Coordinates of C-alpha atoms in Angstrom, one line a residue:
M1397 CA 54.1 -33.6 15.4
P1398 CA 56.3 -36.6 16.3
N1399 CA 58.7 -37.9 13.6
S1400 CA 56.9 -41.3 13.9
L1401 CA 54.2 -39.8 11.7
A1402 CA 56.5 -40.4 8.8
V1403 CA 56.2 -44.1 9.3
D1404 CA 53.8 -46.0 6.9
A1405 CA 51.0 -47.0 9.2
F1406 CA 47.3 -47.3 9.7
G1407 CA 45.0 -45.8 12.3
V1408 CA 41.8 -46.6 14.2
N1409 CA 38.8 -44.4 14.8
L1410 CA 37.3 -44.2 18.2
T1411 CA 33.9 -42.4 18.3
L1412 CA 32.6 -41.3 21.7
S1413 CA 28.9 -40.8 22.3
S1414 CA 27.3 -38.2 24.7
R1415 CA 25.3 -41.2 25.9
P1416 CA 27.6 -43.1 28.4
E1417 CA 25.9 -46.4 27.8
A1418 CA 26.9 -46.2 24.1
N1419 CA 30.6 -46.0 25.1
H1420 CA 31.0 -49.4 26.9
A1421 CA 32.8 -51.0 24.0
V1422 CA 35.3 -48.1 23.3
T1423 CA 37.7 -49.1 26.1
R1424 CA 37.8 -52.6 24.8
W1425 CA 38.4 -51.5 21.2
L1426 CA 41.1 -49.2 22.4
E1427 CA 42.8 -52.1 24.3
I1428 CA 42.6 -54.4 21.3
A1429 CA 44.1 -51.8 18.9
L1430 CA 47.0 -51.0 21.2
S1431 CA 47.7 -54.7 21.8
H1432 CA 48.0 -55.1 18.0
G1433 CA 50.5 -52.3 17.8
V1434 CA 48.3 -49.5 16.5
R1435 CA 49.7 -46.1 17.5
F1436 CA 47.7 -43.8 15.3
F1437 CA 44.1 -42.9 16.4
E1438 CA 41.3 -40.6 15.3
T1439 CA 39.0 -39.6 18.1
A1440 CA 35.6 -38.0 17.5
G1441 CA 32.6 -37.0 19.5
Y1442 CA 32.1 -36.3 23.1
A1443 CA 34.9 -35.3 25.7
P1444 CA 38.0 -37.1 24.5
T1445 CA 40.2 -36.1 27.4
N1446 CA 40.4 -39.5 29.2
V1447 CA 40.9 -41.4 25.9
I1448 CA 43.7 -39.1 24.8
E1449 CA 45.4 -39.5 28.1
T1450 CA 45.3 -43.3 27.8
L1451 CA 46.5 -43.2 24.3
H1452 CA 49.4 -40.9 25.1
A1453 CA 50.4 -43.1 27.9
A1454 CA 50.8 -45.9 25.4
G1455 CA 52.9 -43.7 23.0
A1456 CA 50.1 -43.1 20.5
V1457 CA 49.4 -40.1 18.3
V1458 CA 45.9 -38.7 18.4
L1459 CA 44.0 -36.6 15.8
H1460 CA 40.7 -35.4 17.1
K1461 CA 37.8 -34.6 14.7
A1462 CA 35.6 -31.8 15.7
P1463 CA 32.6 -30.0 14.1
S1464 CA 33.3 -26.6 15.7
I1465 CA 36.3 -24.4 16.5
R1466 CA 35.2 -24.3 20.2
H1467 CA 35.3 -28.1 20.5
A1468 CA 38.5 -28.3 18.5
L1469 CA 40.3 -25.9 20.8
S1470 CA 39.0 -27.9 23.8
A1471 CA 40.5 -31.0 22.3
E1472 CA 43.8 -29.3 21.7
R1473 CA 43.9 -28.3 25.4
A1474 CA 43.1 -31.9 26.2
G1475 CA 46.3 -32.9 24.4
A1476 CA 45.2 -33.8 20.8
D1477 CA 48.3 -33.9 18.6
A1478 CA 46.3 -32.7 15.6
I1479 CA 42.8 -31.5 14.7
A1480 CA 40.5 -32.4 11.9
L1481 CA 38.0 -29.5 11.6
I1482 CA 34.8 -30.5 9.7
G1483 CA 32.1 -28.4 8.1
M1484 CA 28.4 -29.1 7.7
E1485 CA 29.1 -30.8 4.3
E1486 CA 30.7 -33.8 6.0
G1487 CA 29.1 -37.2 5.3
G1488 CA 28.3 -39.0 8.5
H1489 CA 28.1 -37.0 11.7
P1490 CA 29.0 -33.3 11.3
G1491 CA 27.5 -32.4 14.7
T1492 CA 25.1 -29.6 15.1
N1493 CA 27.4 -27.3 13.1
E1494 CA 25.7 -25.1 10.5
L1495 CA 28.9 -23.6 9.1
P1496 CA 30.3 -24.6 5.7
T1497 CA 33.8 -26.1 5.5
V1498 CA 35.5 -23.1 3.8
L1499 CA 34.3 -20.7 6.3
M1500 CA 35.3 -22.9 9.2
G1501 CA 38.9 -23.0 7.8
A1502 CA 39.1 -19.3 7.4
L1503 CA 37.9 -18.7 10.9
A1504 CA 40.3 -21.3 12.4
T1505 CA 43.5 -20.1 10.7
E1506 CA 46.1 -19.1 13.3
Q1507 CA 43.9 -20.1 16.3
F1508 CA 45.7 -23.5 16.8
N1509 CA 49.1 -24.5 17.9
V1510 CA 48.8 -28.1 16.5
P1511 CA 48.4 -29.1 12.8
V1512 CA 44.9 -28.7 11.5
V1513 CA 43.3 -30.4 8.5
L1514 CA 39.9 -29.4 7.0
G1515 CA 37.1 -31.8 6.0
G1516 CA 33.6 -31.8 4.6
G1517 CA 32.5 -32.0 1.0
I1518 CA 36.1 -32.2 -0.4
G1519 CA 36.5 -34.3 -3.4
H1520 CA 38.5 -32.3 -6.0
G1521 CA 42.1 -31.0 -6.1
R1522 CA 40.8 -27.4 -6.5
Q1523 CA 39.4 -27.7 -3.0
I1524 CA 42.7 -29.1 -1.6
A1525 CA 44.5 -26.1 -3.1
A1526 CA 42.1 -23.7 -1.5
V1527 CA 42.5 -25.4 1.9
L1528 CA 46.3 -25.2 1.6
A1529 CA 46.0 -21.5 0.5
Q1530 CA 44.1 -20.9 3.7
G1531 CA 47.0 -22.1 5.8
M1532 CA 45.7 -25.6 6.8
E1533 CA 48.0 -28.6 6.8
G1534 CA 45.8 -30.7 4.6
V1535 CA 42.4 -32.2 4.1
M1536 CA 40.3 -35.1 5.3
I1537 CA 38.4 -36.9 2.6
G1538 CA 35.9 -39.7 3.0
S1539 CA 33.0 -39.9 0.6
R1540 CA 35.1 -39.5 -2.5
F1541 CA 36.9 -42.7 -1.7
L1542 CA 33.7 -44.8 -1.4
V1543 CA 34.0 -46.0 -5.0
C1544 CA 37.5 -47.3 -4.4
E1545 CA 38.0 -50.9 -5.4
E1546 CA 39.6 -51.5 -2.0
I1547 CA 36.4 -50.5 -0.1
N1548 CA 34.6 -53.6 1.1
A1549 CA 31.1 -52.7 0.0
H1550 CA 28.8 -54.3 -2.6
R1551 CA 29.5 -53.3 -6.2
R1552 CA 25.8 -52.5 -6.8
Y1553 CA 26.0 -49.8 -4.1
K1554 CA 29.2 -48.3 -5.6
E1555 CA 27.5 -48.2 -9.0
H1556 CA 24.6 -46.3 -7.6
L1557 CA 27.1 -43.8 -6.1
L1558 CA 28.4 -43.1 -9.6
D1559 CA 24.9 -41.8 -10.5
C1560 CA 24.7 -39.5 -7.5
D1561 CA 25.3 -35.7 -7.6
E1562 CA 25.8 -33.0 -5.0
H1563 CA 22.1 -33.1 -4.2
S1564 CA 22.0 -36.8 -3.3
T1565 CA 22.5 -36.4 0.4
V1566 CA 20.3 -35.2 3.3
R1567 CA 20.9 -34.3 6.9
L1568 CA 18.7 -36.0 9.5
L1569 CA 18.3 -36.6 13.2
H1570 CA 18.7 -32.9 14.1
T1571 CA 16.1 -33.3 16.8
L1572 CA 18.2 -35.8 18.7
G1573 CA 21.3 -33.6 18.6
N1574 CA 22.9 -36.3 16.5
T1575 CA 22.8 -34.9 13.0
W1576 CA 23.7 -37.4 10.3
R1577 CA 24.3 -36.7 6.6
V1578 CA 23.4 -39.7 4.5
L1579 CA 22.4 -40.9 1.1
R1580 CA 18.9 -40.0 0.1
N1581 CA 17.1 -43.4 0.0
E1582 CA 14.0 -45.1 1.3
T1583 CA 15.4 -45.4 4.9
A1584 CA 16.3 -41.7 4.9
R1585 CA 12.7 -41.0 3.8
Q1586 CA 11.3 -43.1 6.7
I1587 CA 13.6 -41.5 9.2
D1588 CA 12.5 -38.1 8.1
E1589 CA 8.9 -39.0 8.5
I1590 CA 9.5 -40.3 12.0
E1591 CA 11.4 -37.2 13.0
R1592 CA 8.8 -34.9 11.6
A1593 CA 6.2 -36.8 13.6
G1594 CA 7.9 -35.6 16.8
A1595 CA 10.3 -38.5 17.8
T1596 CA 12.4 -37.4 20.8
D1597 CA 14.7 -40.5 21.4
H1598 CA 16.7 -43.0 19.5
A1599 CA 14.4 -45.9 20.3
A1600 CA 11.7 -44.3 18.2
F1601 CA 13.7 -45.1 15.1
G1602 CA 14.4 -48.8 15.9
D1603 CA 16.7 -50.7 13.7
L1604 CA 16.5 -48.1 10.9
I1605 CA 19.4 -46.2 12.4
S1606 CA 21.5 -49.2 13.4
G1607 CA 24.8 -49.8 11.7
R1608 CA 23.9 -53.5 11.4
H1609 CA 20.9 -52.6 9.2
A1610 CA 23.1 -50.7 6.7
R1611 CA 25.8 -53.4 6.8
D1612 CA 23.5 -56.3 6.2
H1613 CA 21.3 -54.8 3.5
C1614 CA 23.5 -52.3 1.6
Y1615 CA 27.1 -53.0 2.1
E1616 CA 26.8 -56.8 1.9
K1617 CA 23.8 -57.2 -0.4
G1618 CA 23.9 -54.0 -2.5
D1619 CA 20.4 -52.8 -1.5
W1620 CA 21.2 -49.1 -1.3
Q1621 CA 17.6 -48.2 -0.5
R1622 CA 18.1 -49.7 3.0
G1623 CA 20.2 -48.3 5.8
M1624 CA 21.5 -44.9 7.0
L1625 CA 24.4 -44.7 4.6
S1626 CA 26.9 -41.9 5.6
L1627 CA 27.6 -39.8 2.5
G1628 CA 28.7 -36.3 1.7
P1629 CA 28.1 -34.2 -1.5
S1630 CA 31.7 -34.7 -2.7
I1631 CA 30.4 -38.0 -4.1
A1632 CA 29.4 -35.8 -7.1
F1633 CA 33.1 -36.0 -8.2
A1634 CA 33.1 -39.8 -8.4
R1635 CA 33.2 -40.9 -12.1
R1636 CA 34.3 -44.6 -11.9
I1637 CA 35.1 -47.5 -9.6
E1638 CA 38.9 -47.6 -9.5
P1639 CA 41.9 -48.3 -7.2
M1640 CA 42.5 -45.7 -4.5
R1641 CA 45.9 -44.9 -5.9
Q1642 CA 44.3 -43.7 -9.1
I1643 CA 42.0 -41.4 -7.2
V1644 CA 44.8 -40.0 -5.1
A1645 CA 47.0 -39.5 -8.2
Q1646 CA 44.1 -37.6 -9.8
L1647 CA 43.6 -35.4 -6.7
M1648 CA 47.3 -34.6 -6.6
T1649 CA 47.3 -33.6 -10.3
E1650 CA 44.3 -31.4 -9.9
T1651 CA 45.8 -29.8 -6.8
R1652 CA 49.1 -29.0 -8.5
T1653 CA 47.2 -27.6 -11.5
A1654 CA 45.2 -25.3 -9.2
L1655 CA 48.2 -24.2 -7.2
G1656 CA 50.1 -23.5 -10.4
R1657 CA 47.5 -20.9 -11.3
L1658 CA 48.0 -18.9 -8.1
P1659 CA 51.3 -17.1 -9.0
T1660 CA 49.8 -16.1 -12.3
L1661 CA 46.7 -14.8 -10.7
Y1662 CA 48.8 -12.8 -8.2
E1663 CA 51.1 -11.4 -10.8
S1664 CA 48.1 -10.3 -13.0
K1665 CA 46.4 -8.6 -10.1
A1666 CA 49.6 -6.9 -9.0
A1667 CA 50.2 -5.6 -12.5

């Protein structure tokens, strides 16, 4: 990948929907980001070819997040500079993929010509070591960082996350082809009921699935029972609300410890 990746910078996510009417704002967001000097982008979702071409013309680097090897290879052919391959454990939108993260990584090894990172349910250094051992370039972590002090969400919500375990999430909206892994809460229960009743379009769910509903009630006011709150099972590793640098330092220590065991394991087996 370009040497510019070594520069300390931030990126912007552009998620593309399979529904054209839902993508009207993407072009504007892209223009705003580029005008402010952003040159690192994550694309996700439907057919990123045109967006990748536009971003490359502006000198940007693009990582595409995909829920299947087939879609990831398509994004590589479209020009993606790197791939984030995600398994079914991912919080948020893992697509219709039913394969777990570790299996996805093992199947993907040596199929790509660009760097690949693996995501979905990763929240401990032991998992990072396993991904590196598979031959991936790194990991994508989301849910584990939700209890960072830097995350702009209500403290009451973060405190609830500390009580969650690996069973605290659920996947919904399969029937719409828009699978969403979220916190088990009252809104998730209502969504499940509507879906089981045979809902066939987004309108049937009303404001329950809107980002504004989650923002206004949970992220701003701390009512974690309201809103579709993207969350993966790696939240089980969260123990305290703390600065991001401390979580990263802990992950790196755990990773080094796990990797340090590998030579010993190999030598003992060889003997």
